[in-house]
Amino acid sequence: MDWADELAASVVGPQVVNDSKTPSGTVHVGSLRGPVILDVIARALRARGTATTLLYGIDDLDPMDAQALLTPDAVEHEMGRPLAHVPDQAGDCHASYARHHAQTFIDTFAGLGIRPDRYYWMSELYAAGEVDPYIRIALDRAEAVRAIYQRVAKVQHPSDWHPIQVVCESCGRIGTTIVTRWDGQRIYYECRPDFVSWARGCGHAGWVEPFGGRAKLGWNLEWAAQWSIFGVTIEPCGKDLATAGGSRDRADAIAHEIFEREPPLNVPYEFLNIGGRKMSTSKGLGVAAHEIARVVPPEQLRLLFLRPRPQTAIEFDPIGSDAIPRLFDEFDRLADATAGRPVRGELPAGHESVFRYSLLDPAADVAAIAAAFRPAFGHLALLRQIPGVDIDARLEAEKGAPLTALELATVRERTAAADAWLETFAPDRSRIVVRRDALPDEAAGLDAGQRAWLGRLATAAAATPPPASGDAWQALIFSTATEVGLAPGQAFAALYLAFLGRPNGPRAGWLLASLEPAFVLERLRIAAGPPTLEESA
RNA sequence: GGGCCGGUAGCUCAACGGCAGAGCAACUGACUCUUAAUCAGUUGGUUGGGGGUUCGAAUCCCCCCCGGCUCACCA
């Protein structure tokens, strides 16, 4: 963990780490990288003994601008209104649309072990008058703000433009209003029908005092105001904001020149790409957060996000690949290294930190967790497909001791993840499918010895009593193979080819025991082919 | 058009001025109650291209090519 520990080592004095988000809709997996980075920075600081406060803001006074997320009859009325004032579309007891969606990501964060010291709501900050001093400064210095937009972002606002928007007293919209005058106490605004394309203002105009939540700073100024209000010293942001002339540059300039304060240390971070493309559920390319969460438990998801340096784009392509099993394997390897077990291959720099920061609980007993037994994900996925396997017993045998409560919980978590993986992302080669319709073409390559043995097995299995259990089948496989002088490896390969169309597979005895005896016998005979001259003689 | 990131073995990546490496995959071998397991081994490279700096460059500088994201209206 070079990057977070290095960052923590580079700052002096108490730190306030902050981020904020507009609660406009669902959270996709890629958008969780920021919160994980935020949390890891805070943990790295605390690990060095640096007094650290972790804050997370909810920009719930931002206007509603995504009509796809509204019920059809609500679009006309709600678009452009502050999210905090839009009713909860889900109707599940949240006070507002903003509360509903904010709760979703607060829960998601908590599930990832991210627990800010405080969540603050901008609607409450405005209502409490905390932003009022900055509103006054911004209005007094509107001309300087316009100059910053011109210089930094090359955006030329009209000479009467002011960096603030009013909640229209008539229609309640905030996204449609423009302020053109400031007399030192009140502002003059218009709610324009054609100000933005996504919402229609009501045409109201008038003078209003911009304090106490009746108006809201423009986004770049609000960002800078948050830094001043909370004394923020470190704030990561995604590369969409960190671009030259982008929001972060503007907010930095505003902090410097308007609010006269040093902006926080920036930690720009790249996004998560799926197969080289940005995650986007609307384009059908990405994978929704809850879909990934079914397959990748929180600690592995943290690892995925925190292992690379923030500025490096993460290529994660779980669909039809072994990316997810590999992620588990990497986690287990780090655990092994942390526990002092021998590990193959190279370890990343600061691997102890990587593992520690991957854990959900910052106060966890790292040594105990690292030492715990974990089934390899790929192995578990295989076991789940073999009929009649007692997973717990099998894993206990592998461990050589009873599983602890922690280990059992891990097994449960991974079992669920493996099932979900097999159901969704797993490549075909990881799936076991009994080819019931016909003898697989791949079985054409069986040699005479294998065919003869398959016939022998069919004959033996047809005797009474037929094998009923995996053990019985297993014994029969070995005894008949020995009788005809066929190497067990050849025998098993023949069975797999005949039933699965591949040269390997899961425990054959148990596989056969799980199928109907009549089908098994028929397939064995077909695979054996017509009797040879010797046999019929 | 501006910005950022990346291009290293089939795949995913490490090394960040000092002998180009690992995992997985592939291949070979071992293991006579399992075989997608385990163990041992092998193969695999003009580090996207071209210049430059240096005793020495995957690494630093310049130019180009390719891929991607992002911004350029608002938040």
XYZ file of C-alpha atoms (C1' of nucleotides) in Angstrom:
612
model
C 0.000 0.000 0.000
C 2.415 2.614 -1.125
C -0.003 5.275 -2.062
C -2.168 5.711 1.053
C 0.666 5.253 3.516
C 2.835 7.637 1.525
C 0.031 10.161 1.437
C -0.470 9.820 5.170
C 3.234 10.318 5.746
C 3.291 13.475 3.661
C 0.874 15.549 5.736
C 1.278 17.144 9.130
C -1.263 18.053 11.761
C -4.877 16.970 12.208
C -6.673 16.091 9.001
C -10.219 16.452 7.771
C -11.001 14.102 4.909
C -14.142 14.886 2.962
C -16.184 13.887 -0.025
C -19.745 14.536 -1.072
C -22.274 13.183 -3.472
C -25.543 14.144 -5.054
C -28.173 11.580 -4.090
C -29.701 11.484 -7.522
C -30.058 7.818 -8.206
C -28.685 4.352 -7.908
C -25.041 3.647 -7.184
C -23.055 1.549 -9.622
C -19.974 -0.384 -8.672
C -17.514 2.013 -10.254
C -18.733 4.890 -8.123
C -17.679 3.023 -5.002
C -14.006 3.519 -5.730
C -14.105 7.082 -4.373
C -15.581 6.124 -1.018
C -13.121 3.245 -0.624
C -10.201 5.563 -1.373
C -11.598 8.064 1.103
C -11.841 5.418 3.793
C -8.387 3.990 3.124
C -6.847 7.460 3.369
C -8.539 7.971 6.726
C -7.340 4.576 7.956
C -3.800 5.235 6.783
C -3.777 8.572 8.592
C -5.088 7.026 11.789
C -2.582 4.213 11.518
C 0.112 6.871 11.814
C -1.565 8.420 14.805
C -2.806 11.450 12.878
C -6.007 12.906 14.306
C -8.464 12.421 11.471
C -12.078 13.306 10.842
C -13.886 11.602 7.999
C -16.835 13.531 6.574
C -19.315 12.735 3.872
C -21.666 15.316 2.438
C -24.999 14.767 0.797
C -25.740 17.453 -1.760
C -29.455 17.152 -1.410
C -30.330 20.703 -2.402
C -29.133 19.975 -5.937
C -31.902 19.999 -8.521
C -33.621 16.873 -9.747
C -32.412 16.429 -13.302
C -32.918 12.776 -14.144
C -36.416 12.210 -15.312
C -35.836 8.516 -15.912
C -35.791 8.083 -12.169
C -39.153 9.697 -11.632
C -42.541 8.151 -12.062
C -44.061 9.459 -15.314
C -46.691 11.635 -13.673
C -44.085 13.232 -11.400
C -41.808 14.465 -14.162
C -43.716 17.619 -14.973
C -43.977 18.706 -11.362
C -40.681 17.527 -9.862
C -37.987 18.136 -12.441
C -35.729 20.983 -11.357
C -36.841 20.986 -7.744
C -34.282 20.327 -4.986
C -33.851 16.612 -4.367
C -34.609 17.198 -0.725
C -38.051 18.522 -1.703
C -38.982 15.778 -4.154
C -41.223 13.099 -2.641
C -39.804 9.635 -2.311
C -40.795 7.828 -5.483
C -40.506 4.461 -3.832
C -43.039 5.478 -1.223
C -41.247 3.522 1.439
C -41.365 5.989 4.261
C -38.390 8.165 3.428
C -38.977 11.866 3.870
C -37.801 12.651 0.349
C -36.281 11.362 -2.835
C -32.909 12.542 -1.538
C -33.316 10.703 1.752
C -34.252 7.525 -0.025
C -31.272 7.473 -2.338
C -28.857 8.780 0.247
C -29.911 5.937 2.489
C -29.077 3.519 -0.300
C -25.513 4.663 -0.518
C -25.069 5.117 3.194
C -26.094 1.473 3.564
C -23.802 0.483 0.731
C -20.899 2.304 2.358
C -21.583 0.681 5.706
C -21.595 -2.704 4.008
C -18.107 -1.905 2.757
C -16.859 -0.963 6.187
C -16.957 2.742 5.393
C -18.351 4.674 8.320
C -17.743 8.412 8.152
C -17.662 10.217 11.472
C -20.440 12.364 10.184
C -22.812 12.566 7.270
C -23.867 16.126 6.661
C -26.820 17.220 4.582
C -26.453 20.423 2.611
C -30.153 21.179 2.969
C -29.642 21.256 6.733
C -26.465 23.321 6.512
C -28.255 25.926 4.413
C -31.301 25.921 6.666
C -29.101 26.425 9.723
C -27.469 29.451 8.118
C -24.024 27.870 8.032
C -23.567 28.728 4.384
C -24.852 32.290 4.690
C -21.441 33.939 5.203
C -20.155 32.344 2.023
C -23.272 33.307 0.097
C -22.664 36.902 1.109
C -19.014 36.811 0.071
C -19.835 35.140 -3.232
C -22.479 37.747 -4.048
C -20.307 40.652 -2.980
C -17.534 39.333 -5.178
C -19.646 38.109 -8.073
C -17.505 39.938 -10.575
C -14.364 38.156 -9.340
C -16.220 34.842 -9.537
C -17.168 35.535 -13.143
C -13.543 36.352 -13.878
C -12.477 33.010 -12.428
C -14.957 31.145 -14.609
C -13.664 33.043 -17.599
C -10.015 32.485 -16.788
C -10.052 28.931 -15.477
C -12.885 27.343 -17.390
C -13.236 29.725 -20.320
C -16.890 30.097 -19.488
C -18.225 33.558 -20.177
C -21.239 34.335 -18.035
C -23.332 37.447 -18.671
C -22.177 40.500 -16.747
C -25.239 40.334 -14.480
C -24.834 36.633 -13.691
C -24.514 35.724 -10.025
C -23.162 32.428 -8.690
C -26.307 31.424 -6.888
C -29.692 29.890 -7.558
C -32.963 30.510 -5.746
C -35.649 28.035 -4.807
C -38.507 29.638 -6.737
C -41.121 30.911 -4.304
C -43.840 30.069 -6.778
C -43.009 26.658 -8.226
C -40.293 25.426 -5.888
C -37.764 24.719 -8.648
C -34.118 25.612 -8.181
C -32.621 24.398 -11.438
C -34.531 26.954 -13.503
C -33.686 30.169 -11.667
C -31.122 32.785 -12.519
C -30.054 35.668 -10.288
C -29.216 38.986 -11.929
C -28.976 41.492 -9.087
C -27.761 41.755 -5.495
C -28.403 44.823 -3.371
C -26.464 43.709 -0.341
C -29.496 42.218 1.340
C -31.700 40.715 -1.339
C -31.263 39.194 -4.755
C -33.464 39.516 -7.817
C -34.199 36.280 -9.633
C -36.223 34.942 -12.522
C -37.570 31.426 -12.898
C -37.134 30.951 -16.618
C -39.090 28.438 -18.697
C -36.185 27.877 -21.076
C -33.159 28.227 -18.774
C -32.372 24.522 -18.909
C -33.566 21.851 -21.277
C -34.518 19.314 -18.635
C -36.931 21.397 -16.590
C -39.359 24.218 -17.253
C -39.444 27.261 -14.992
C -42.712 28.928 -14.091
C -41.782 32.472 -15.117
C -41.966 33.933 -11.614
C -39.588 36.776 -10.738
C -38.907 38.749 -7.605
C -36.611 39.894 -4.823
C -35.706 37.559 -1.995
C -33.195 37.305 0.814
C -30.839 34.472 -0.232
C -30.184 33.168 3.270
C -31.275 30.276 5.444
C -31.872 27.815 2.616
C -33.828 30.006 0.248
C -30.951 29.952 -2.211
C -28.017 27.748 -2.999
C -24.509 28.518 -4.165
C -23.408 27.373 -7.579
C -21.833 23.980 -7.387
C -18.169 24.990 -7.577
C -18.704 27.615 -4.899
C -20.651 25.249 -2.713
C -17.769 22.828 -2.924
C -15.294 25.480 -1.839
C -17.681 26.604 0.915
C -17.782 23.065 2.291
C -14.008 23.156 2.574
C -14.157 26.364 4.571
C -17.041 25.302 6.803
C -15.385 22.036 7.815
C -11.717 22.894 7.417
C -11.225 20.136 4.875
C -7.571 19.210 4.272
C -7.835 16.213 1.964
C -10.487 15.548 -0.643
C -10.255 12.990 -3.423
C -12.260 13.444 -6.578
C -12.943 11.502 -9.706
C -11.135 12.367 -12.907
C -14.286 13.753 -14.453
C -14.035 16.605 -11.965
C -10.250 16.738 -11.847
C -9.837 17.596 -15.517
C -8.104 20.828 -16.539
C -10.519 23.726 -16.256
C -13.032 21.406 -14.653
C -14.956 21.676 -11.456
C -12.029 21.021 -9.195
C -9.885 23.705 -10.805
C -12.723 26.183 -10.458
C -13.391 25.258 -6.844
C -9.682 25.494 -6.037
C -9.513 28.962 -7.575
C -12.646 30.046 -5.737
C -11.262 28.770 -2.440
C -8.057 30.714 -3.032
C -9.418 33.943 -4.400
C -12.961 34.272 -3.079
C -13.006 32.483 0.275
C -9.262 33.036 0.736
C -8.360 29.621 1.938
C -5.942 26.929 0.799
C -7.911 24.198 -0.992
C -7.522 20.652 0.309
C -5.018 18.197 -1.041
C -6.484 16.617 -4.129
C -6.339 12.894 -4.760
C -7.671 12.429 -8.275
C -8.748 8.927 -9.095
C -9.544 7.000 -12.232
C -12.624 4.932 -12.784
C -13.446 1.293 -13.026
C -13.723 -0.014 -16.560
C -15.497 -3.159 -17.547
C -13.824 -4.678 -20.547
C -12.132 -1.400 -21.422
C -15.316 0.594 -21.253
C -16.828 2.725 -18.603
C -19.494 1.142 -16.511
C -22.824 2.293 -17.682
C -25.930 0.388 -16.857
C -27.886 2.423 -19.368
C -25.642 1.144 -22.151
C -25.923 -2.378 -20.871
C -22.169 -2.530 -20.436
C -21.764 -2.224 -16.775
C -22.975 -4.241 -13.912
C -25.165 -2.753 -11.241
C -23.656 -2.519 -7.797
C -26.036 -4.999 -6.266
C -25.226 -7.465 -9.033
C -21.504 -7.297 -8.311
C -22.127 -7.352 -4.599
C -23.768 -10.757 -4.937
C -20.610 -12.180 -6.427
C -17.851 -10.114 -4.843
C -18.029 -9.815 -1.062
C -17.105 -6.456 0.464
C -13.548 -7.285 1.430
C -12.674 -8.455 -2.049
C -14.355 -5.376 -3.500
C -12.265 -3.154 -1.228
C -9.165 -4.980 -2.399
C -10.123 -4.452 -6.019
C -10.376 -0.722 -5.462
C -7.521 -0.021 -3.113
C -4.753 -2.166 -4.581
C -3.950 -0.042 -7.643
C -2.831 3.536 -7.268
C -5.813 5.905 -7.460
C -4.749 7.469 -10.759
C -4.652 4.100 -12.463
C -7.760 2.977 -14.280
C -8.966 -0.415 -13.139
C -9.798 -2.891 -15.833
C -12.194 -5.392 -14.394
C -13.932 -7.777 -16.693
C -15.845 -10.347 -14.701
C -18.054 -11.537 -17.528
C -17.025 -14.938 -18.790
C -13.588 -14.631 -17.236
C -11.708 -15.784 -14.189
C -11.324 -12.216 -12.920
C -13.473 -12.891 -9.879
C -11.780 -16.141 -8.822
C -8.440 -14.389 -9.275
C -9.546 -11.567 -7.033
C -10.314 -14.061 -4.283
C -7.021 -15.827 -4.884
C -5.148 -12.553 -4.529
C -6.948 -11.836 -1.278
C -6.054 -15.287 0.029
C -2.455 -14.869 -1.025
C -2.237 -11.615 0.900
C -3.793 -13.331 3.890
C -1.225 -16.119 3.646
C 1.611 -13.617 3.462
C 0.231 -11.669 6.407
C -0.086 -14.855 8.432
C 3.508 -15.761 7.641
C 2.616 -18.732 5.466
C 4.771 -19.318 2.406
C 3.446 -17.556 -0.672
C 4.239 -18.139 -4.294
C 5.085 -15.276 -6.534
C 5.750 -11.657 -5.786
C 3.901 -9.564 -3.294
C 2.895 -5.949 -3.860
C 4.771 -3.302 -1.943
C 3.316 -2.861 1.508
C 1.183 -5.967 1.167
C 0.418 -6.003 4.894
C -1.363 -2.688 4.539
C -3.187 -3.823 1.439
C -4.599 -6.746 3.368
C -5.367 -4.748 6.504
C -7.162 -2.018 4.593
C -9.164 -4.621 2.715
C -10.787 -5.805 5.911
C -14.162 -4.416 6.836
C -13.420 -3.616 10.434
C -10.577 -1.128 10.902
C -10.043 -2.487 14.408
C -10.016 -6.116 13.343
C -7.498 -8.607 14.684
C -5.547 -8.766 11.454
C -3.347 -11.672 12.486
C -6.284 -13.841 13.495
C -8.197 -13.095 10.314
C -5.167 -13.686 8.129
C -4.521 -17.021 9.789
C -8.044 -18.309 9.195
C -8.732 -21.105 6.741
C -10.356 -20.095 3.441
C -11.478 -22.349 0.634
C -10.164 -21.309 -2.764
C -13.009 -19.773 -4.703
C -12.509 -21.823 -7.841
C -12.349 -25.007 -5.817
C -15.519 -24.092 -3.991
C -17.291 -23.307 -7.254
C -16.381 -26.780 -8.428
C -17.529 -28.466 -5.232
C -20.851 -26.693 -5.478
C -21.501 -28.416 -8.775
C -20.758 -31.892 -7.578
C -23.838 -33.655 -6.335
C -23.831 -35.014 -2.851
C -20.824 -33.182 -1.494
C -20.932 -32.106 2.129
C -19.026 -28.873 1.742
C -18.389 -28.284 5.425
C -17.125 -31.817 5.989
C -14.975 -31.692 2.915
C -13.427 -28.376 3.916
C -12.855 -29.548 7.463
C -10.972 -32.490 6.035
C -8.873 -30.151 3.926
C -8.159 -27.940 6.897
C -7.589 -30.892 9.176
C -9.541 -29.354 12.042
C -13.061 -28.136 12.767
C -13.932 -24.803 11.178
C -14.190 -21.814 13.475
C -17.183 -19.518 13.481
C -15.252 -17.008 11.415
C -14.263 -19.669 8.917
C -17.785 -20.982 8.636
C -19.013 -17.472 7.951
C -16.390 -17.103 5.229
C -17.438 -20.416 3.729
C -21.082 -19.306 3.714
C -20.189 -16.004 2.108
C -18.044 -17.625 -0.543
C -20.525 -20.374 -1.217
C -23.191 -17.803 -1.967
C -20.748 -15.852 -4.103
C -19.706 -18.980 -5.999
C -23.321 -19.895 -6.687
C -24.032 -16.405 -7.952
C -20.876 -16.460 -10.027
C -21.774 -19.753 -11.684
C -25.193 -18.343 -12.381
C -23.985 -15.075 -13.895
C -20.392 -14.438 -14.884
C -18.643 -17.796 -14.902
C -17.173 -18.928 -18.226
C -18.572 -22.115 -19.699
C -15.386 -23.978 -18.926
C -16.096 -23.475 -15.251
C -19.538 -24.964 -15.538
C -20.259 -28.632 -15.453
C -23.033 -29.714 -17.764
C -24.099 -33.313 -18.196
C -24.654 -33.823 -21.920
C -27.926 -35.643 -21.652
C -29.163 -35.361 -25.223
C -26.472 -37.435 -26.898
C -22.981 -38.797 -26.581
C -20.659 -35.778 -26.846
C -18.641 -35.539 -30.058
C -15.549 -35.302 -27.927
C -16.067 -38.941 -26.952
C -15.158 -39.996 -30.481
C -11.523 -39.963 -29.448
C -11.913 -42.774 -26.935
C -9.506 -45.584 -27.626
C -10.276 -49.292 -27.706
C -9.062 -49.843 -24.158
C -11.283 -47.092 -22.809
C -14.286 -48.357 -24.754
C -13.753 -51.846 -23.543
C -13.572 -50.658 -19.995
C -16.735 -48.560 -20.327
C -18.553 -51.678 -21.527
C -17.152 -53.597 -18.619
C -18.308 -50.935 -16.211
C -21.795 -51.020 -17.719
C -21.969 -54.756 -17.304
C -20.742 -54.616 -13.744
C -23.111 -51.807 -12.861
C -26.062 -53.680 -14.306
C -25.534 -56.481 -11.831
C -27.552 -56.621 -8.652
C -27.379 -54.735 -6.516
C -26.378 -51.799 -8.734
C -24.120 -49.169 -7.204
C -26.254 -46.700 -5.298
C -23.781 -44.331 -3.750
C -20.880 -42.251 -4.923
C -18.589 -44.472 -2.915
C -19.967 -47.597 -4.516
C -19.574 -46.171 -8.006
C -16.098 -45.035 -7.152
C -15.117 -48.473 -5.955
C -16.563 -50.061 -9.051
C -14.690 -47.684 -11.309
C -11.405 -48.594 -9.743
C -12.003 -52.316 -9.517
C -13.130 -52.652 -13.114
C -10.330 -50.468 -14.385
C -7.832 -52.631 -12.543
C -9.379 -55.779 -13.988
C -8.956 -54.648 -17.559
C -5.580 -53.108 -16.854
C -6.625 -49.563 -17.619
C -4.851 -46.727 -15.788
C -7.309 -44.907 -13.497
C -6.514 -41.643 -15.223
C -7.604 -43.121 -18.543
C -10.740 -44.506 -16.975
C -11.788 -41.227 -15.471
C -11.035 -39.339 -18.642
C -13.273 -41.777 -20.535
C -16.130 -41.172 -18.112
C -15.797 -37.405 -18.298
C -15.734 -37.483 -22.092
C -18.762 -39.729 -22.225
C -20.869 -37.657 -19.862
C -19.428 -34.127 -19.963
C -17.591 -33.966 -23.268
C -14.367 -32.968 -21.567
C -11.362 -34.885 -20.303
C -11.723 -33.919 -16.667
C -14.391 -33.088 -14.179
C -15.722 -33.506 -10.701
C -15.660 -36.630 -8.577
C -16.924 -39.168 -11.062
C -18.502 -41.632 -8.635
C -20.693 -39.003 -7.110
C -21.515 -37.573 -10.482
C -22.786 -40.955 -11.699
C -24.652 -41.578 -8.456
C -26.564 -38.337 -8.955
C -27.895 -39.403 -12.360
C -30.673 -41.883 -13.084
C -29.199 -45.410 -13.264
C -30.941 -46.159 -16.552
C -29.417 -43.101 -18.189
C -25.993 -43.943 -16.845
C -26.118 -47.512 -18.134
C -27.386 -46.460 -21.535
C -24.696 -43.825 -21.917
C -21.965 -46.208 -20.804
C -23.062 -48.752 -23.426
C -23.321 -46.169 -26.191
C -19.898 -44.812 -25.343
C -18.472 -48.323 -25.316
C -19.700 -48.758 -28.866
C -20.558 -52.057 -30.589
C -18.951 -55.086 -29.031
C -15.628 -56.070 -30.499
C -15.072 -59.466 -32.046
C -13.346 -60.741 -28.943
C -16.179 -59.694 -26.699
C -18.914 -61.172 -28.858
C -17.020 -64.392 -29.287
C -9.923 20.436 -29.405
C -8.157 20.406 -23.765
C -7.004 16.984 -19.579
C -5.804 12.271 -17.378
C -4.500 7.172 -17.571
C -2.614 3.150 -20.087
C 0.355 0.094 -24.049
C 5.752 -5.044 -20.537
C 4.857 -13.212 -21.866
C -1.571 -15.873 -24.558
C -4.432 -13.087 -20.183
C -4.016 -9.908 -15.550
C -0.233 -7.147 -13.765
C 4.753 -6.027 -11.057
C 9.362 -3.822 -11.484
C 9.634 3.182 -11.747
C 17.618 4.694 -13.258
C 21.078 -0.956 -12.004
C 20.810 -8.677 -14.749
C 12.687 -7.796 -17.515
C 9.586 -10.797 -13.139
C 5.172 -13.114 -10.899
C 0.158 -15.224 -10.962
C -3.098 -17.592 -14.181
C -3.161 -20.182 -18.958
C -0.352 -23.673 -22.006
C 3.014 -27.804 -22.171
C 5.957 -31.966 -19.649
C 6.386 -35.173 -15.641
C 4.907 -37.222 -10.693
C 0.843 -38.920 -7.658
C -2.449 -47.119 -8.206
C -9.613 -44.749 -4.527
C -10.101 -38.706 -8.092
C -7.788 -35.764 -11.635
C -10.430 -28.229 -12.705
C -6.928 -30.898 -6.712
C -1.607 -31.410 -5.091
C 3.685 -31.429 -6.233
C 7.983 -30.707 -9.550
C 9.493 -28.636 -14.010
C 9.362 -26.306 -19.109
C 7.975 -22.934 -22.719
C 6.946 -18.099 -23.432
C 9.756 -10.813 -24.413
C 13.209 -6.126 -29.832
C 8.902 -3.569 -22.593
C 3.761 0.258 -28.999
C 7.418 3.108 -32.575
C 11.369 6.781 -33.216
C 14.861 10.181 -31.275
C 17.517 12.166 -26.849
C 19.943 12.232 -21.666
C 23.101 8.496 -19.078
C 28.545 4.241 -17.669
C 23.604 2.090 -17.721
C 16.558 3.426 -19.752
C 10.605 -0.598 -19.449
C 11.837 3.485 -15.986
C 13.791 10.331 -17.182
C 12.997 14.121 -21.585
C 10.910 15.134 -26.696
C 7.979 13.535 -30.986
C 4.633 10.086 -32.995
C 1.088 5.698 -33.107
C -2.716 2.972 -30.649
C -6.547 2.159 -26.750
C -9.598 4.138 -23.109
C -11.824 7.494 -20.010
C -12.999 12.511 -19.143
C -14.094 17.758 -19.931
C -15.658 21.432 -23.150
C -24.068 23.006 -20.881
C -25.275 21.991 -15.632
C -24.274 19.734 -11.186
